[in-house]
PDB file of C-alpha atoms and ligand atoms in Angstrom:
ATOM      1  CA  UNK A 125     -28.968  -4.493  17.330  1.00 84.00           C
ATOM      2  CA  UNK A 126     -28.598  -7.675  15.801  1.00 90.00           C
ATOM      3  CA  UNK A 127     -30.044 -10.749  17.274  1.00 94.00           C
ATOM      4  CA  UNK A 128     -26.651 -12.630  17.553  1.00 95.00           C
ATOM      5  CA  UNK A 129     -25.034  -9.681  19.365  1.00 96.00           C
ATOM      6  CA  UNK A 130     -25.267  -9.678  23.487  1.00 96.00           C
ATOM      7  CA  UNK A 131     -23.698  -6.144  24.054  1.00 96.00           C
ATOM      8  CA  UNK A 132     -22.281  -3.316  22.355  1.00 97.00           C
ATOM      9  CA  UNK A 133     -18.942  -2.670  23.310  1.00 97.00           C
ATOM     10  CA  UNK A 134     -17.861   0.391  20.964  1.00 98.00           C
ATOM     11  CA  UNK A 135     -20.622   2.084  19.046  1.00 98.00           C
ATOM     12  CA  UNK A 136     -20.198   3.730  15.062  1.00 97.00           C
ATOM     13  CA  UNK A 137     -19.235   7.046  16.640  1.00 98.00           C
ATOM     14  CA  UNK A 138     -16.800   5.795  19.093  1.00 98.00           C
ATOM     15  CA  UNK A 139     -15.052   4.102  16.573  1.00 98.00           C
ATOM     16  CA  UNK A 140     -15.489   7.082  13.922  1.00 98.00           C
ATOM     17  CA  UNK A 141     -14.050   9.600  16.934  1.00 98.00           C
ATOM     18  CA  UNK A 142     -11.221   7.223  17.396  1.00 98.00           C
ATOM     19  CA  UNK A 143     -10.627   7.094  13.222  1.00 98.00           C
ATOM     20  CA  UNK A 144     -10.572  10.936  13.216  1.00 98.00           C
ATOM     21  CA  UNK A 145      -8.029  11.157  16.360  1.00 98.00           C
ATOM     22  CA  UNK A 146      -5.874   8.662  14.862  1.00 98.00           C
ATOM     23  CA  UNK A 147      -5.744   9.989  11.310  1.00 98.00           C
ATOM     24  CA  UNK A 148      -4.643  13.637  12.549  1.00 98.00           C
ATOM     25  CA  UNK A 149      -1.822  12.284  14.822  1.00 98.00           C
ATOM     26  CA  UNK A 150      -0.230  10.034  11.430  1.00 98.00           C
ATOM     27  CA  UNK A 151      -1.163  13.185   9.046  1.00 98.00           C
ATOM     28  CA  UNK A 152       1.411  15.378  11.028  1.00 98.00           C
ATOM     29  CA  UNK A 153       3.570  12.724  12.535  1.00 98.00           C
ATOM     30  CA  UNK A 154       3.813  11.515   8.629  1.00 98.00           C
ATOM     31  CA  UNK A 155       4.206  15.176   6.842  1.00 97.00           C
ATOM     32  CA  UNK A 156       7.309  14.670   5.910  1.00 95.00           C
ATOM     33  CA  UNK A 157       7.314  11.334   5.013  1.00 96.00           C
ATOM     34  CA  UNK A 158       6.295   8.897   2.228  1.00 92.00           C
ATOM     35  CA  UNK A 159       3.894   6.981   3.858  1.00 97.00           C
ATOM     36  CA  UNK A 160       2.719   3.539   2.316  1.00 98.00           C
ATOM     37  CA  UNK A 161      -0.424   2.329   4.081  1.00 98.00           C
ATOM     38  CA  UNK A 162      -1.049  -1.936   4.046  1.00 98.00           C
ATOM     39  CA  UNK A 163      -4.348  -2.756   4.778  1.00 98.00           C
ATOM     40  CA  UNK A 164      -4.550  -6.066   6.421  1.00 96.00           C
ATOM     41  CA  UNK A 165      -7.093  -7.826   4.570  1.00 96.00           C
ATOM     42  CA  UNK A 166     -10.100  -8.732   5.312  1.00 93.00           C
ATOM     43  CA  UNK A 167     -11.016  -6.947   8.777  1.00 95.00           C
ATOM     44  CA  UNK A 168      -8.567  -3.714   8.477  1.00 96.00           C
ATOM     45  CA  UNK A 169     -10.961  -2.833   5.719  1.00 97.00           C
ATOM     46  CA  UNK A 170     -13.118  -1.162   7.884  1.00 98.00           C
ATOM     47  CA  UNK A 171     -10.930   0.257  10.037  1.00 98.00           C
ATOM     48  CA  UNK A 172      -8.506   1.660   6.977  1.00 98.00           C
ATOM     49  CA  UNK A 173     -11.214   2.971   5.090  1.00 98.00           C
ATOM     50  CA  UNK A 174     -12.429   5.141   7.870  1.00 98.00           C
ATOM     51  CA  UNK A 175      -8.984   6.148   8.920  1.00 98.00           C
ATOM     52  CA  UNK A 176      -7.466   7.322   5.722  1.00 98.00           C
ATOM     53  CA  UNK A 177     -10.298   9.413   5.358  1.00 98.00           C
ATOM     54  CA  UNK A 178      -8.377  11.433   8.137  1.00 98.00           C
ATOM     55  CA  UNK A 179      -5.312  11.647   6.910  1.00 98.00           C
ATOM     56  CA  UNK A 180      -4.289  15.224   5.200  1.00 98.00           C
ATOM     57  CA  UNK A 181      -1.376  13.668   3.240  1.00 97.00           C
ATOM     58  CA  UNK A 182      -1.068  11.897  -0.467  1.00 94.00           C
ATOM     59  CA  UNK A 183      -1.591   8.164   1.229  1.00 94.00           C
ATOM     60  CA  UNK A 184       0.173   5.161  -0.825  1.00 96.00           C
ATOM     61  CA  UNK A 185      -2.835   2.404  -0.269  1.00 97.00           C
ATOM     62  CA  UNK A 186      -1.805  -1.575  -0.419  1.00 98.00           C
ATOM     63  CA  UNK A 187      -3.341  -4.826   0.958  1.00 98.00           C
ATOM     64  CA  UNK A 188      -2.314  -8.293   1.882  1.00 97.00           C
ATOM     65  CA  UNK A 189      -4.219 -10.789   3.169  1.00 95.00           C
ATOM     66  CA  UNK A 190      -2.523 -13.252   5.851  1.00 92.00           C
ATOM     67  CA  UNK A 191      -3.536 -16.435   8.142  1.00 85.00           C
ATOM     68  CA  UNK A 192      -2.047 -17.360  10.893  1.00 74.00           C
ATOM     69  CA  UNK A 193      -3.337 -21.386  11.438  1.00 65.00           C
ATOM     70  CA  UNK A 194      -5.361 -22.222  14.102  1.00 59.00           C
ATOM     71  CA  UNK A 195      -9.290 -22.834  15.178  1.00 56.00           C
ATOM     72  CA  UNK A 196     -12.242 -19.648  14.536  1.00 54.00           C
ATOM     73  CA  UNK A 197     -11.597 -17.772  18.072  1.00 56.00           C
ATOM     74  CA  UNK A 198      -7.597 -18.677  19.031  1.00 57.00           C
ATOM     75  CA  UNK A 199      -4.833 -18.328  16.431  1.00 57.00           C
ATOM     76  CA  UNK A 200      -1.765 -20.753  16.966  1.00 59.00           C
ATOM     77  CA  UNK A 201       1.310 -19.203  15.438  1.00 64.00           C
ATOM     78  CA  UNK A 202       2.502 -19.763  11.467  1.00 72.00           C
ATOM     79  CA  UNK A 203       1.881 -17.193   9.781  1.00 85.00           C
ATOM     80  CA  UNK A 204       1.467 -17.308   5.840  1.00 87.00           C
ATOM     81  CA  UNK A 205       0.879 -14.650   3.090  1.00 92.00           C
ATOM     82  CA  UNK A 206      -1.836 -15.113   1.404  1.00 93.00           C
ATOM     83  CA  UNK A 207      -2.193 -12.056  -0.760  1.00 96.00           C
ATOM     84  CA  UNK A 208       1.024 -10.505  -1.080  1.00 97.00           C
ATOM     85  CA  UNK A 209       1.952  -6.463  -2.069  1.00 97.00           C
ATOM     86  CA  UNK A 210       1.429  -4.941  -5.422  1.00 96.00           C
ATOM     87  CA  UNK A 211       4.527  -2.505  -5.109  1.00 95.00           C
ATOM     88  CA  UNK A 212       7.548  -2.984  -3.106  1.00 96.00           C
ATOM     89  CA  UNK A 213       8.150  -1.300   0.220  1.00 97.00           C
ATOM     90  CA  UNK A 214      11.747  -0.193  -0.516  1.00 97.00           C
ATOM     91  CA  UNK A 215      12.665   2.757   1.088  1.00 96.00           C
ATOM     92  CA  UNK A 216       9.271   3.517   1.830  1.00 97.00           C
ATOM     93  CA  UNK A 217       7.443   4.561   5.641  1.00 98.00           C
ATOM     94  CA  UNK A 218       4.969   1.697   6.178  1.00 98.00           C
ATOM     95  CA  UNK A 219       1.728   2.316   8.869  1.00 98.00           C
ATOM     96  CA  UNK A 220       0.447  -1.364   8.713  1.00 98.00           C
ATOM     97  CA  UNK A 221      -3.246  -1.107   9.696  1.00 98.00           C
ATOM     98  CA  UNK A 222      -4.729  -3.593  11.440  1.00 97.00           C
ATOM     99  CA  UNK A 223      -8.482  -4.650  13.066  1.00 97.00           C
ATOM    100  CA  UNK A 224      -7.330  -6.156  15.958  1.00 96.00           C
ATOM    101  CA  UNK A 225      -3.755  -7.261  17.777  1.00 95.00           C
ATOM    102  CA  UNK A 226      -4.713 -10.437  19.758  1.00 91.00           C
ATOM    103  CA  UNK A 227      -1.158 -12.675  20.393  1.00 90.00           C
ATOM    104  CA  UNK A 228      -0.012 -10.681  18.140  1.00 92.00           C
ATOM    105  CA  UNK A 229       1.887 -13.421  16.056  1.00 89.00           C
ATOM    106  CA  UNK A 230       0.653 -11.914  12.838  1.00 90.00           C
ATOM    107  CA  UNK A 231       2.363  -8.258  13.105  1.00 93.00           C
ATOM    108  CA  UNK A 232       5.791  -9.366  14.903  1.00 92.00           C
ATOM    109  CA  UNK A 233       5.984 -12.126  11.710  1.00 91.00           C
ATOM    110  CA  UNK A 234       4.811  -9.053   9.521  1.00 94.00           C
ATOM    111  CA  UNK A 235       6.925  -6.243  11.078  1.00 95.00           C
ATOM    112  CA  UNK A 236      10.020  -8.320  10.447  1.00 93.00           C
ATOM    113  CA  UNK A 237       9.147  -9.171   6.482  1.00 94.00           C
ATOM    114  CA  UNK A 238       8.929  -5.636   5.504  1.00 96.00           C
ATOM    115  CA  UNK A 239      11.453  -4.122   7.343  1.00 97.00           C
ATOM    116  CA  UNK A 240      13.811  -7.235   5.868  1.00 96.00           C
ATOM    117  CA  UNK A 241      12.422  -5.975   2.263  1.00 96.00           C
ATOM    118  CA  UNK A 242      13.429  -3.099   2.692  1.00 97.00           C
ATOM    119  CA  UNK A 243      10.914  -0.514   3.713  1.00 98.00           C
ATOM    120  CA  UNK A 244      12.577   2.709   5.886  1.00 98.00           C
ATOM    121  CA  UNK A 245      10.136   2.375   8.698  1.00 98.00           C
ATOM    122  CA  UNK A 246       7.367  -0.144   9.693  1.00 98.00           C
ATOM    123  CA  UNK A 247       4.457   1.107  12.422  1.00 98.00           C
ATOM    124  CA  UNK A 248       1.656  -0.449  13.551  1.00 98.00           C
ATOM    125  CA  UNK A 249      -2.076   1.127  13.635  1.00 98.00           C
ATOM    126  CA  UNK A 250      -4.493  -1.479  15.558  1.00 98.00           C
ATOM    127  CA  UNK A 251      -8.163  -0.266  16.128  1.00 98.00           C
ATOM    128  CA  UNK A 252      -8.287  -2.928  19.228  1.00 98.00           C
ATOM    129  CA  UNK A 253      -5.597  -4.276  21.597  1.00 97.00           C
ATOM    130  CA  UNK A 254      -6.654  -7.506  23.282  1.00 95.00           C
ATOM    131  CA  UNK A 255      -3.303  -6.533  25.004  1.00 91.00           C
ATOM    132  CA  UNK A 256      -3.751  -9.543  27.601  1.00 91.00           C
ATOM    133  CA  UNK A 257      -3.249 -12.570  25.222  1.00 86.00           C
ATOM    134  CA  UNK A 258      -0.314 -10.616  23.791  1.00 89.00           C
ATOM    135  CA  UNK A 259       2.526 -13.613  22.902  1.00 88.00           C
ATOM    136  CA  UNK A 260       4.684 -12.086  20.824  1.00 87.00           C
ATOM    137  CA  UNK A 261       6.163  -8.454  21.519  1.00 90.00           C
ATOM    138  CA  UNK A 262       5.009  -5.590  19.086  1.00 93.00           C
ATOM    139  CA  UNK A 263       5.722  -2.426  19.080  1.00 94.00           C
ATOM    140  CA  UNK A 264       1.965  -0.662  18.636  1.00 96.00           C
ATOM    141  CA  UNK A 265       2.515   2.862  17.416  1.00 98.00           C
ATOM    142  CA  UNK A 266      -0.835   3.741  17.327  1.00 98.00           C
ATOM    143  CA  UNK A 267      -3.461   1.801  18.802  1.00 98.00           C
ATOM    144  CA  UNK A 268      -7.071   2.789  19.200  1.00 98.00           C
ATOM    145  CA  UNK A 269      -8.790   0.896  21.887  1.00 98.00           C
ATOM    146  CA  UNK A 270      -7.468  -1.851  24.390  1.00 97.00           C
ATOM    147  CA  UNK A 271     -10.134  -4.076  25.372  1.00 96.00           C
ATOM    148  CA  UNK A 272     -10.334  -7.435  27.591  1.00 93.00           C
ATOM    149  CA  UNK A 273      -9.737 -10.746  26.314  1.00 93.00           C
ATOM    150  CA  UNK A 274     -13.325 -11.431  25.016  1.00 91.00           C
ATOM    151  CA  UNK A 275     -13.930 -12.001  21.447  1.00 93.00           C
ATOM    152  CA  UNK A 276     -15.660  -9.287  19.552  1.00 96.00           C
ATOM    153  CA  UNK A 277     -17.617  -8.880  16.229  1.00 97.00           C
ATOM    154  CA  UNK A 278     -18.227  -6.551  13.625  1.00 98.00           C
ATOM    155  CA  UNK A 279     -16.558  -3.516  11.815  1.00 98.00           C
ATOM    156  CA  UNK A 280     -14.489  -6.314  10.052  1.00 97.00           C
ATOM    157  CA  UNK A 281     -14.313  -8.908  12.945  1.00 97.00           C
ATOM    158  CA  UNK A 282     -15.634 -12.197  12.119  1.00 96.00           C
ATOM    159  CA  UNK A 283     -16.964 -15.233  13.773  1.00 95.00           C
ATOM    160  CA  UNK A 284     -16.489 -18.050  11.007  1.00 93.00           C
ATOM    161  CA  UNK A 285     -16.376 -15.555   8.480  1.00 93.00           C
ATOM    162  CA  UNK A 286     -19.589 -13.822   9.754  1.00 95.00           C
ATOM    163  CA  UNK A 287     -20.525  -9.996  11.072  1.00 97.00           C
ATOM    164  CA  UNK A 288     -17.970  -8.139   9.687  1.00 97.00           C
ATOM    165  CA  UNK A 289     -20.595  -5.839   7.980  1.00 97.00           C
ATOM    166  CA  UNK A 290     -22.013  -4.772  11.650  1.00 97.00           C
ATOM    167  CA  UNK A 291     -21.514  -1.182  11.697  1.00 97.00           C
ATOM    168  CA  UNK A 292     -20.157  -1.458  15.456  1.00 98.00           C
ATOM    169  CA  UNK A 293     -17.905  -3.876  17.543  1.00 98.00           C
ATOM    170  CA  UNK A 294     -19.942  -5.738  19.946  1.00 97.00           C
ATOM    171  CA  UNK A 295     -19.908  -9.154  21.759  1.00 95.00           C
ATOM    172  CA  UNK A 296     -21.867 -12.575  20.424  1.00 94.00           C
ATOM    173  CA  UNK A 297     -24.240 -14.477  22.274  1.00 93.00           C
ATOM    174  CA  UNK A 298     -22.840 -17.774  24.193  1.00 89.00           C
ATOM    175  CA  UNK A 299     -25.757 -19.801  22.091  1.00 90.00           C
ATOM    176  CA  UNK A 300     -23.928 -18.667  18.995  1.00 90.00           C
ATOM    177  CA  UNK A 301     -20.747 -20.476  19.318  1.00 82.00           C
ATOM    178  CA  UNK A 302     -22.645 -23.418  20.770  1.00 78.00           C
ATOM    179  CA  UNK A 303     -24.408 -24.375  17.806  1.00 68.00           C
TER     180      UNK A 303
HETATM  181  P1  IMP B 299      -2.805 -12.378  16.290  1.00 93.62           P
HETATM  182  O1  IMP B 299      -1.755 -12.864  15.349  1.00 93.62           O
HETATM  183  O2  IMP B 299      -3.118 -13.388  17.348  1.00 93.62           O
HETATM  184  O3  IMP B 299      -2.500 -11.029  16.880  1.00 93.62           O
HETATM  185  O4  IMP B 299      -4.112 -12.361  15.431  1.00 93.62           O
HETATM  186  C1  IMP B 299      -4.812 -11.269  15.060  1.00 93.62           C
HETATM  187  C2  IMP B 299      -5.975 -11.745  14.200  1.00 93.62           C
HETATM  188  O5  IMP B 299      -6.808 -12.651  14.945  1.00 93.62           O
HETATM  189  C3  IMP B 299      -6.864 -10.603  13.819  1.00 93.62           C
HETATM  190  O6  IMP B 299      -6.495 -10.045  12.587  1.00 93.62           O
HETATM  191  C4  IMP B 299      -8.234 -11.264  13.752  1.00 93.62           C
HETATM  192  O7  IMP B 299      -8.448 -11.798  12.477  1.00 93.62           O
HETATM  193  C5  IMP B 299      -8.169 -12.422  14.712  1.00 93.62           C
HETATM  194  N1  IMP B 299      -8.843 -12.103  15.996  1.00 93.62           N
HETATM  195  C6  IMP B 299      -8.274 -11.998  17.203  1.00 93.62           C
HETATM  196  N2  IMP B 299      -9.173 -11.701  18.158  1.00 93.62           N
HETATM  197  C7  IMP B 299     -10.364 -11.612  17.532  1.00 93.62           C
HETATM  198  C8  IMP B 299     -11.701 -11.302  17.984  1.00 93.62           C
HETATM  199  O8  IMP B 299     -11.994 -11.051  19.166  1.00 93.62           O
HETATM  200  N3  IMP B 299     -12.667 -11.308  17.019  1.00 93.62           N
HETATM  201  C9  IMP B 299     -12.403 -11.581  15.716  1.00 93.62           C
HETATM  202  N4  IMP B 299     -11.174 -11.847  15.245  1.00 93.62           N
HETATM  203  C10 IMP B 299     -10.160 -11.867  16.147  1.00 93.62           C
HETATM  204 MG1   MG B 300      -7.927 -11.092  10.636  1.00 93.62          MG
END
């Protein structure tokens, strides 16, 4: 473990089991769709790269990178796109995927954009749910975990731009956001 981390809260194959039991319910739930996958840069990397390894279907893969403004640990609200689609979403089923919902400011902003560019569906795939400090109402189609309102770290969660590369989600030390 690393020396910043305090406790493990979901371990590599926790998270893999949960990538595997997600990606079989979209592969049939999405069979007879056209399903355009947006990767919400940077954290869903992970979490997308594991899960579309799961899904049995010819997957459409796109990113965009968004910030919502606001300190390291609590997001305020405006939203802005930073790194926008390559394609356009026009009549197409979207499965955003994200790391974590938190307020969820980012995915009701999100949600609304695409389905007002035209896309035929918009669904949400979250690997966490910090469903307490929801804000904003979402509609989470698939979501892997819901945990309590502590921040986390690794598998794409940050702290100042920091653990992402831990191979499992776990919690920082107090000392580390003290210094
Ligand atoms: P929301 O708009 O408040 O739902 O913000 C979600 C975003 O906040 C995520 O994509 C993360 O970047 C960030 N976030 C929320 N909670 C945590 C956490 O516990 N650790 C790391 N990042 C977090
Ligand atoms: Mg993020």
């Amino acid at each position: 473990m690393h020396k910043d981390i305090e406790k493990i809260l979901l371990t590599e194959e926790e998270i893999k089991g949960k990538a595997k039991e997600m990606g079989e319910k979209i592969t049939k739930d999405y069979s007879s769709k056209d399903l355009y996958i947006i990767c919400i840069l940077k954290g869903g990397v992970f979490f997308t790269a594991d899960l579309v390894r799961y899904i049995n279907l010819p997957v459409n893969l796109d990113f965009m990178d968004v910030t919502s403004y606001g300190d390291q640990t609590i997001s305020t609200g405006e939203v802005k796109i930073v790194k926008d689609l390559d394609s356009s979403v026009v009549g197409k089923d979207v499965l955003i995927v994200e790391d974590i919902i938190d307020t969820g400011m980012t995915l009701s902003y999100l949600t609304k954009n695409l389905k007002q560019r035209g896309a035929r569906s918009v669904e949400i795939a979250t690997l966490l749910d910090k469903f307490e400090r929801r804000k904003n109402h979402v509609d989470v189609k698939y979501s892997g975990f819901e945990i309590p309102n502590v921040f986390v770290v690794g598998y794409g969660l940050d702290y100042a731009e920091k653990y992402r590369n831990l191979p499992y989600i776990g919690y920082l030390k107090p000392e580390v956001y003290q210094k």
